[in-house]
Short mmCIF file of C-alpha atoms in Angstrom, two decimals:
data_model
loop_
_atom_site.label_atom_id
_atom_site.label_comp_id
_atom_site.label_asym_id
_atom_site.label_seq_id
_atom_site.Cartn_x
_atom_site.Cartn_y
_atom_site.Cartn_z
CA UNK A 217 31.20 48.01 2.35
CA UNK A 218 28.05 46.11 1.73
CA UNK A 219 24.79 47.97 2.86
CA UNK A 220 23.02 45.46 5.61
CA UNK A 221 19.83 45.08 3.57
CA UNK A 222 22.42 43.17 0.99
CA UNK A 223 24.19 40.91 4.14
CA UNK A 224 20.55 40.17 5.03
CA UNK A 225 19.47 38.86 1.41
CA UNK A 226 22.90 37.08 1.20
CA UNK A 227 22.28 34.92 4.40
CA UNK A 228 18.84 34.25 3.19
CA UNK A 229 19.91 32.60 -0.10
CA UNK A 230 22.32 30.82 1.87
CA UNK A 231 19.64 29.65 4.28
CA UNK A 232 16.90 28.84 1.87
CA UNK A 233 18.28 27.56 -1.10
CA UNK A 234 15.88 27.39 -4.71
CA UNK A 235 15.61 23.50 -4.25
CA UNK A 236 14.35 24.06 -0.66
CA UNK A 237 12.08 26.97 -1.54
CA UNK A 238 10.35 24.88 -3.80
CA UNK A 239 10.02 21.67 -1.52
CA UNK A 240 8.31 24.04 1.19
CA UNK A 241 5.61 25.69 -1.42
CA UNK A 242 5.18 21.62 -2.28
CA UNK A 243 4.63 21.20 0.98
CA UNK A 244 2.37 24.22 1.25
CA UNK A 245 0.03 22.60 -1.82
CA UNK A 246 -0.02 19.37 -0.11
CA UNK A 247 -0.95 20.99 3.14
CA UNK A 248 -4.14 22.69 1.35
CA UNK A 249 -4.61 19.57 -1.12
CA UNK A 250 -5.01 17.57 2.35
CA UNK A 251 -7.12 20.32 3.94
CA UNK A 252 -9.43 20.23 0.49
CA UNK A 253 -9.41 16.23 0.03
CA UNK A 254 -10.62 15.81 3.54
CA UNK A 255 -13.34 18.23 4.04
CA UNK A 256 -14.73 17.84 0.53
CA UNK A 257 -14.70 14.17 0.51
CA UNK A 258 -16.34 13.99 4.03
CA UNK A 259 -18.32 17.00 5.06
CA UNK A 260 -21.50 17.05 3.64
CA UNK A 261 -22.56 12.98 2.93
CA UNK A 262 -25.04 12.39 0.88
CA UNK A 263 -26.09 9.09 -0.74
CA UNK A 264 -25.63 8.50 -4.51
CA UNK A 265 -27.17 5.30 -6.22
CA UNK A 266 -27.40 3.35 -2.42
CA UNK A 267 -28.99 -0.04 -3.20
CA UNK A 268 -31.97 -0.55 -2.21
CA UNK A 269 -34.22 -3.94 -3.10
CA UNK A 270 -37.68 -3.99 -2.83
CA UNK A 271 -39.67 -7.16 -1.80
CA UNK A 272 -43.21 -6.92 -2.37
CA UNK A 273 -46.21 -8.33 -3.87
CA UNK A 274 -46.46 -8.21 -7.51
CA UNK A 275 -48.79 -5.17 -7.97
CA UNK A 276 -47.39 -2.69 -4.87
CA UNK A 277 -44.09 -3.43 -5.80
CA UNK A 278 -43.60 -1.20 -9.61
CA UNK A 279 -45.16 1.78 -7.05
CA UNK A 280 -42.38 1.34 -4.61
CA UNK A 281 -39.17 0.96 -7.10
CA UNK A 282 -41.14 4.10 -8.76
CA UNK A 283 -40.42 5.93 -5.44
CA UNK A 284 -37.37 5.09 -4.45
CA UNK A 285 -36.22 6.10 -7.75
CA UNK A 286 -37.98 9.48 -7.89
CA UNK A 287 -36.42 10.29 -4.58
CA UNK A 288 -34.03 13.49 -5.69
CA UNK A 289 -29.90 13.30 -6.79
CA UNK A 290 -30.31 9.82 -8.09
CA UNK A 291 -30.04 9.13 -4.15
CA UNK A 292 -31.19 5.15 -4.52
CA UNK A 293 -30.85 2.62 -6.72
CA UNK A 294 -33.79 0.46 -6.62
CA UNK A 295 -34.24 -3.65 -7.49
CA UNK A 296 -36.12 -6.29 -6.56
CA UNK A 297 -36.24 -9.26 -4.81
CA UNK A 298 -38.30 -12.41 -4.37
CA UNK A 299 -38.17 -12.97 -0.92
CA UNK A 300 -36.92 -11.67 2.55
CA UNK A 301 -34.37 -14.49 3.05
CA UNK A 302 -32.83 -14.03 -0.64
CA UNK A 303 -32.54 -10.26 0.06
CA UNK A 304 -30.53 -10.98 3.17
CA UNK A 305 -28.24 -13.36 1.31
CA UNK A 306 -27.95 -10.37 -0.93
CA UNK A 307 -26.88 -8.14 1.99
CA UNK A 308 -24.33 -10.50 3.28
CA UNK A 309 -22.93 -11.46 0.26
CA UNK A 310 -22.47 -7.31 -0.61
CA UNK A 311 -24.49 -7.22 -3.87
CA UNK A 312 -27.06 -4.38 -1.89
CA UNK A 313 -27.22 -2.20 1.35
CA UNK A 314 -30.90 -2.73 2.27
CA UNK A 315 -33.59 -4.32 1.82
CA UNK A 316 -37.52 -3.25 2.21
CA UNK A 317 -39.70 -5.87 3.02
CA UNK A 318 -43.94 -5.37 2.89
CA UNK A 319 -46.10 -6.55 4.85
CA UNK A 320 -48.96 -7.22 2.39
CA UNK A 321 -51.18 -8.30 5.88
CA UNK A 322 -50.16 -4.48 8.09
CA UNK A 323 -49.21 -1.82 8.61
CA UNK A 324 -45.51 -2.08 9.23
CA UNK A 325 -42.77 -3.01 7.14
CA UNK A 326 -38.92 -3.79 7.64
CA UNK A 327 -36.00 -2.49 6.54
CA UNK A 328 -32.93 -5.00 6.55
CA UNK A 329 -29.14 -3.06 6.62
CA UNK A 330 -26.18 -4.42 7.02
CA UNK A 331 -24.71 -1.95 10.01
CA UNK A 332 -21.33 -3.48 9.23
CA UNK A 333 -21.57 -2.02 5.64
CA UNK A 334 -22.13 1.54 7.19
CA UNK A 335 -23.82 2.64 9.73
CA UNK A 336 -23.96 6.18 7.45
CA UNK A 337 -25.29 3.88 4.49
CA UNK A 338 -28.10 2.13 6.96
CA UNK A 339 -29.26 5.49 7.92
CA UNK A 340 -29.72 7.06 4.92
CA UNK A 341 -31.53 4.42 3.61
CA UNK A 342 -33.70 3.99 6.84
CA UNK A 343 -34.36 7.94 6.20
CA UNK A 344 -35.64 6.99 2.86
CA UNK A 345 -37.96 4.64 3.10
CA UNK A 346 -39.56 5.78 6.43
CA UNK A 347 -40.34 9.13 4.01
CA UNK A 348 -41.72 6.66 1.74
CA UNK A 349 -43.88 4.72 4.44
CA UNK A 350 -45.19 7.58 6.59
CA UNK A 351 -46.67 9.40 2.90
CA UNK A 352 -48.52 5.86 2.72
CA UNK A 353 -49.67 5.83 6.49
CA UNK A 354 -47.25 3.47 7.32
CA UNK A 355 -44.06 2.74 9.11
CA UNK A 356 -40.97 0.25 9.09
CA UNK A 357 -38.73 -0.95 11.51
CA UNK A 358 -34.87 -1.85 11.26
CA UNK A 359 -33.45 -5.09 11.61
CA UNK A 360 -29.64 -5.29 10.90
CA UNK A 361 -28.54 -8.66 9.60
CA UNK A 362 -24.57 -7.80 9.48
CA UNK A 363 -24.63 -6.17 12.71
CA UNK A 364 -21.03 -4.31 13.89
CA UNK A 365 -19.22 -6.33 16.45
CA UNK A 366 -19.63 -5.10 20.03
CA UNK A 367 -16.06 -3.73 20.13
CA UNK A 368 -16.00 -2.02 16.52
CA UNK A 369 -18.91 0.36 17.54
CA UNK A 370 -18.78 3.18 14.97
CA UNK A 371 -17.39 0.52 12.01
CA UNK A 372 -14.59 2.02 11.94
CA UNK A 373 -11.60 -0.16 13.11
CA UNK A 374 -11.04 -1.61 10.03
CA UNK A 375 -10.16 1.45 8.35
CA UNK A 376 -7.25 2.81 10.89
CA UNK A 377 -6.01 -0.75 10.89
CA UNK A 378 -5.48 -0.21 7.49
CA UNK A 379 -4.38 3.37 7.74
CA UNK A 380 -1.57 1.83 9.55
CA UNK A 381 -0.59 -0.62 7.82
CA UNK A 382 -0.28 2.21 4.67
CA UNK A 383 1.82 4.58 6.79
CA UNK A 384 3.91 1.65 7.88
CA UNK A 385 4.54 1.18 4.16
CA UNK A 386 4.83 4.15 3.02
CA UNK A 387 7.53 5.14 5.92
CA UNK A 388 9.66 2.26 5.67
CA UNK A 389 10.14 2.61 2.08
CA UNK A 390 10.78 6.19 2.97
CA UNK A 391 13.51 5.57 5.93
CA UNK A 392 14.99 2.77 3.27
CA UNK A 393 15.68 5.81 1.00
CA UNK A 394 16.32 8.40 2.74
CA UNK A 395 19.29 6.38 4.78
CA UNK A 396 21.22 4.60 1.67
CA UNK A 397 20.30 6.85 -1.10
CA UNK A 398 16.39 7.57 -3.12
CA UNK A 399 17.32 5.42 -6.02
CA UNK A 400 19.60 1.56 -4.91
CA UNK A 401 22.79 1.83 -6.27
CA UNK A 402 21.94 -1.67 -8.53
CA UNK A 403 19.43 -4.32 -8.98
CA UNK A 404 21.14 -6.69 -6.28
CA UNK A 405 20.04 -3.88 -3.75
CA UNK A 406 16.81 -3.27 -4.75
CA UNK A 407 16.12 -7.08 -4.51
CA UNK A 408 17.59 -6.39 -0.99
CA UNK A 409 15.27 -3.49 0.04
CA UNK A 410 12.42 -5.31 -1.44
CA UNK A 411 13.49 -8.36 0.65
CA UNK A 412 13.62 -6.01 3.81
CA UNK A 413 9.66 -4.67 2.62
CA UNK A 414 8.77 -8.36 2.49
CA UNK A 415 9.41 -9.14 5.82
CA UNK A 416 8.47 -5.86 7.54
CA UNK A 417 5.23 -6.41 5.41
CA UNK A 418 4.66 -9.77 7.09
CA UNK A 419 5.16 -8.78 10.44
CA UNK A 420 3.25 -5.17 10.44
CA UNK A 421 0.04 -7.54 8.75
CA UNK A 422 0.46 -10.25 11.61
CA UNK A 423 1.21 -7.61 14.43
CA UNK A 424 -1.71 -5.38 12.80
CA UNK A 425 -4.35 -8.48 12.96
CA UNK A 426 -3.61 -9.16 16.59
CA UNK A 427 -4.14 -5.99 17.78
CA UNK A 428 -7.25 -5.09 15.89
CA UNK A 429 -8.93 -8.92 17.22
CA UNK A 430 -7.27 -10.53 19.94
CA UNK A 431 -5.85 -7.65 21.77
CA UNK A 432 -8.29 -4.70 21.79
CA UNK A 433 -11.28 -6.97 20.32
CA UNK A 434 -11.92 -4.32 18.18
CA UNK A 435 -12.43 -6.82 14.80
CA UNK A 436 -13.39 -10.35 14.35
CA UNK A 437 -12.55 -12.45 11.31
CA UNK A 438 -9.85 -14.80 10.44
CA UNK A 439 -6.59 -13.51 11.78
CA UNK A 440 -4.47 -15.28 9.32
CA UNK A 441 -6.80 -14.01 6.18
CA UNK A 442 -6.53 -10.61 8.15
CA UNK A 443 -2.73 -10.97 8.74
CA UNK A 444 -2.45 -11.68 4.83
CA UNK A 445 -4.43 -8.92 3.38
CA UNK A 446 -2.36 -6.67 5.20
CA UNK A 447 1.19 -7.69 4.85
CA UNK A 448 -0.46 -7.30 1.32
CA UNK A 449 -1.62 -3.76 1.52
CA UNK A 450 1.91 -2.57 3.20
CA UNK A 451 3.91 -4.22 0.85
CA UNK A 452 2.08 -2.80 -2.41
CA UNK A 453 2.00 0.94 -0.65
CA UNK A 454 5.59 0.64 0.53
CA UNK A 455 6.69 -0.87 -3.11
CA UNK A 456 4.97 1.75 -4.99
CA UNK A 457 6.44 4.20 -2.46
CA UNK A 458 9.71 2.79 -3.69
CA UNK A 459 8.96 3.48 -7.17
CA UNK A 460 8.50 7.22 -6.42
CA UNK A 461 11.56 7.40 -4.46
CA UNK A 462 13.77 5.85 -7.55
CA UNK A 463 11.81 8.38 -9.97
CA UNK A 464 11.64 11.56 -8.49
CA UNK A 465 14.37 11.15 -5.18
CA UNK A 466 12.95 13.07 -1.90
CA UNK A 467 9.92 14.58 -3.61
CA UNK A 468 8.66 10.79 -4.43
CA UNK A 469 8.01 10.74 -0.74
CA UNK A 470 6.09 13.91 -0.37
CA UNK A 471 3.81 12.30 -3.87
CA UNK A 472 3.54 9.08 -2.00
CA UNK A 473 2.08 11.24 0.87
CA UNK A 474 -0.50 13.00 -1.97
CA UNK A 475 -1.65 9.71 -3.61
CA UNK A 476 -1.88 7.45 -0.11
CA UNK A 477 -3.20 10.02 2.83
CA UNK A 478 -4.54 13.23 0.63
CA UNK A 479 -6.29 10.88 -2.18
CA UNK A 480 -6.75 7.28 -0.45
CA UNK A 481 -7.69 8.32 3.55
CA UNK A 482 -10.75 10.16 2.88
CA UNK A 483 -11.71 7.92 -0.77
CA UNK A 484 -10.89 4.64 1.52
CA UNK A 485 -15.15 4.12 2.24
CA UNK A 486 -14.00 4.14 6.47
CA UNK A 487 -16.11 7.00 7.94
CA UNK A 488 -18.38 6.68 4.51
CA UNK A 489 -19.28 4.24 2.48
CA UNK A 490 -18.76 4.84 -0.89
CA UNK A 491 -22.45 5.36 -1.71
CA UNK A 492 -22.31 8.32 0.73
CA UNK A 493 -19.31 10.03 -1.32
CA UNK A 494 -18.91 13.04 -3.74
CA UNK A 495 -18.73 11.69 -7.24
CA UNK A 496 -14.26 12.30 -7.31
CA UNK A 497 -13.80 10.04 -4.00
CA UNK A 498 -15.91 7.36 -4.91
CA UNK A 499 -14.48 6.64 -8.25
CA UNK A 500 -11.25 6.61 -6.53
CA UNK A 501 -11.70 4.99 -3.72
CA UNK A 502 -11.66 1.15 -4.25
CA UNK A 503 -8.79 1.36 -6.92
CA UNK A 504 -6.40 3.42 -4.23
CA UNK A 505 -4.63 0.18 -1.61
CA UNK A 506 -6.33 2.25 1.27
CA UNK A 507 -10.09 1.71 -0.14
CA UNK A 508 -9.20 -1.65 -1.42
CA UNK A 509 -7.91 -2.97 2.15
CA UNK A 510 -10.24 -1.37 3.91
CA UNK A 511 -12.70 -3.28 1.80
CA UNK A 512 -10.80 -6.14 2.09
CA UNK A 513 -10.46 -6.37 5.54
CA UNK A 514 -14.22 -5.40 6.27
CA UNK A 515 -15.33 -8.40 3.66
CA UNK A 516 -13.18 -10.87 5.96
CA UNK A 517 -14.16 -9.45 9.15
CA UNK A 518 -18.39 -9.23 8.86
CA UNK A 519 -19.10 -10.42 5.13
CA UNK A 520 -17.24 -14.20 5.20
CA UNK A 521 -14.70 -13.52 2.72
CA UNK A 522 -17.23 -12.00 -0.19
CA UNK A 523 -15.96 -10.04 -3.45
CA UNK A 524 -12.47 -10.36 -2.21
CA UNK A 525 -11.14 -10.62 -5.28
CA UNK A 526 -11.43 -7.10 -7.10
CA UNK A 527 -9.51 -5.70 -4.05
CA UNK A 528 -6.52 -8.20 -3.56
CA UNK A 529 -6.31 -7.63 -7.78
CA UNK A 530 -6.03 -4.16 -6.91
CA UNK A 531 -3.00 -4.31 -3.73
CA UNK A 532 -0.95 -6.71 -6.50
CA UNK A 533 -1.50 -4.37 -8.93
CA UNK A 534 0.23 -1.79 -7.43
CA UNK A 535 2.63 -4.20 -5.97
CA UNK A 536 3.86 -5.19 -9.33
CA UNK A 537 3.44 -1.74 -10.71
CA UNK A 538 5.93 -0.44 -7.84
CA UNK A 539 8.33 -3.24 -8.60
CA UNK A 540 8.17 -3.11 -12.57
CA UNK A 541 9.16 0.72 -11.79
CA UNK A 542 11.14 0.44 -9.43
CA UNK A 543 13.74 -1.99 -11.65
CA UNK A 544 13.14 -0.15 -14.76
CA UNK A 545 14.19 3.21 -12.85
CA UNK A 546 17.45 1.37 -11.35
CA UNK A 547 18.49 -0.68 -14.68
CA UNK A 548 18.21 2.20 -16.88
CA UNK A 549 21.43 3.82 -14.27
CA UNK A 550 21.91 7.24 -13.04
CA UNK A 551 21.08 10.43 -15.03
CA UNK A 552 24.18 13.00 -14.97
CA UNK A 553 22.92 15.46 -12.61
CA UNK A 554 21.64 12.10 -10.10
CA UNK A 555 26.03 10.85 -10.48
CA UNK A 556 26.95 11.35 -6.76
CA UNK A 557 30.28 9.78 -5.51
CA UNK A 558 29.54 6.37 -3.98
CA UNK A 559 28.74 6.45 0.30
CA UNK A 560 31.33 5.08 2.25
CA UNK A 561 28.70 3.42 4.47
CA UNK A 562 27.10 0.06 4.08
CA UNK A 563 23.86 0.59 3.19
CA UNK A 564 20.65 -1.26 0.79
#
């Protein structure tokens, strides 16, 4: 007769089996590599290299890049610029943050941010250069030239459209798998799930767009260059997603999870611009689809279209990446231990 300590142990084995032990301690790291990712990307912002150009007469203006420069952590980067209306065009075209314009005649000079950039960004360099001023006996005043749109109040709607549109991508990839099998039985079905991507992709970017503008008038911009980039960004997250899925079966899914919500939330420059990052999340940020649609979208909807090329490069990238994989992982054919017998459902 078996002693009940060894019925007990025999039940758990059969409950918990090795291969789901180990998916619940990878759940477990993701949990904590979430928890980490968040708060250490986010929780104590700080600027790093913010771009600051100076316009000035000739002989106060070497003083001023002097102390923006000697302000601690390598917090500004400092440049020049010949006039006021050039340093807006700068703004709006996204080549600096802000702008500090003397008044060689007073006492009070301006500071020209563009809020849409980030309102954390405007801040920090308002902070900055009001230091600067009030050591000098003077004082500056803010005038945003990209103002946020009355709707988007804390800048922020462009970033949870596109944290949408990546969970969309990621999940329908996922439910694709997870019904009919990680890895398509052959090429013709991968062109099929692809196909099925492709047109939820079009529909979650146009459906995305029209809530975010017309519907909650929470972003304005062109809804069909809006609708685009999307469709874009879940197409390249749900493709890569693929990718993972044909690799590595179920646990693909739980890395998709790692690379687009642990790494690419936080990194994505929403509730900080990137100047306002720890060193890790703003390298990564604009090369991850969620930085580089969340870019995207915020260059379309306040910035008319400017440096929208380095992030569309970036959502084909992974695009083609995810589909290169993808066939390579399905052409090569089924390792021995990945031989199941075929489903008798229909499936893609």
């Amino acid at each position: 007769m078996a002693a009940p300590g060894q019925g007990f142990v025999a039940e758990l084995k059969s409950a918990v089996t090795p291969r789901a032990a180990l998916l619940v301690i990878g759940v477990l790291l993701l949990q904590l590599g979430f928890i980490t990712s968040y708060i250490g990307a986010l929780h104590k912002p700080a600027p790093h290299n913010l771009s600051i150009a100076v316009v000035a007469p000739p002989q106060v203006a070497p003083k001023l890049i002097g102390a923006l420069e000697a302000v601690p952590n390598g917090a500004v980067k400092a440049v020049t610029a010949p006039d006021a209306e050039t340093a807006t065009a700068q703004i709006k075209d996204q080549k600096i943050y802000a702008a500090w314009v003397v008044n060689p005649t007073g006492t009070e000079d301006t500071l020209l941010v563009g809020g849409a950039r980030g309102p954390s960004a405007a801040k920090a360099a308002e902070t900055v250069t009001t230091a600067i001023d009030q050591s000098q006996g003077r004082t500056v005043k803010v005038q945003d030239v990209v103002p946020l749109a009355k709707g988007d109040t804390n800048g922020l709607s462009s970033f949870y459209l596109v944290i949408g549109w990546c969970v969309g991508g990621y999940l329908v990839a996922s439910i694709l798998g997870i019904s009919a099998g990680s890895k398509p039985a052959n090429a013709h079905r991968l062109l099929i799930r692809l196909g099925v991507l492709a047109l939820y992709s079009v529909a979650a970017g146009v459906g995305g767009a029209i809530i975010a503008g017309p519907v909650l008038d929470a972003l304005p911009g062109s809804i069909l260059a809006l609708s685009a980039i999307g469709a874009l960004v879940v197409f390249s997250v749900g493709a890569f997603t693929m990718a993972l899925q044909c690799l590595f079966g179920i646990i693909g899914i739980g890395i998709a999870v790692l690379v687009f919500v642990v790494l690419g939330n936080p990194s994505a420059g929403g509730v900080y611009p990137a100047p306002m990052m720890p060193p890790f999340w703003r390298a990564i940020g604009s090369v991850i689809p969620n930085g580089a649609g969340t870019g995207a979208t915020k260059s379309i909807a306040y910035f008319g279209s400017t440096n929208l090329g380095m992030p569309i490069l970036v959502l084909v990238i992974w695009a083609l990446v995810g589909i290169g994989i993808a066939f390579l992982a399905v052409l090569r054919g089924p390792r021995a231990e990945e031989r199941e017998p075929e489903p008798t459902a229909v499936g893609v």
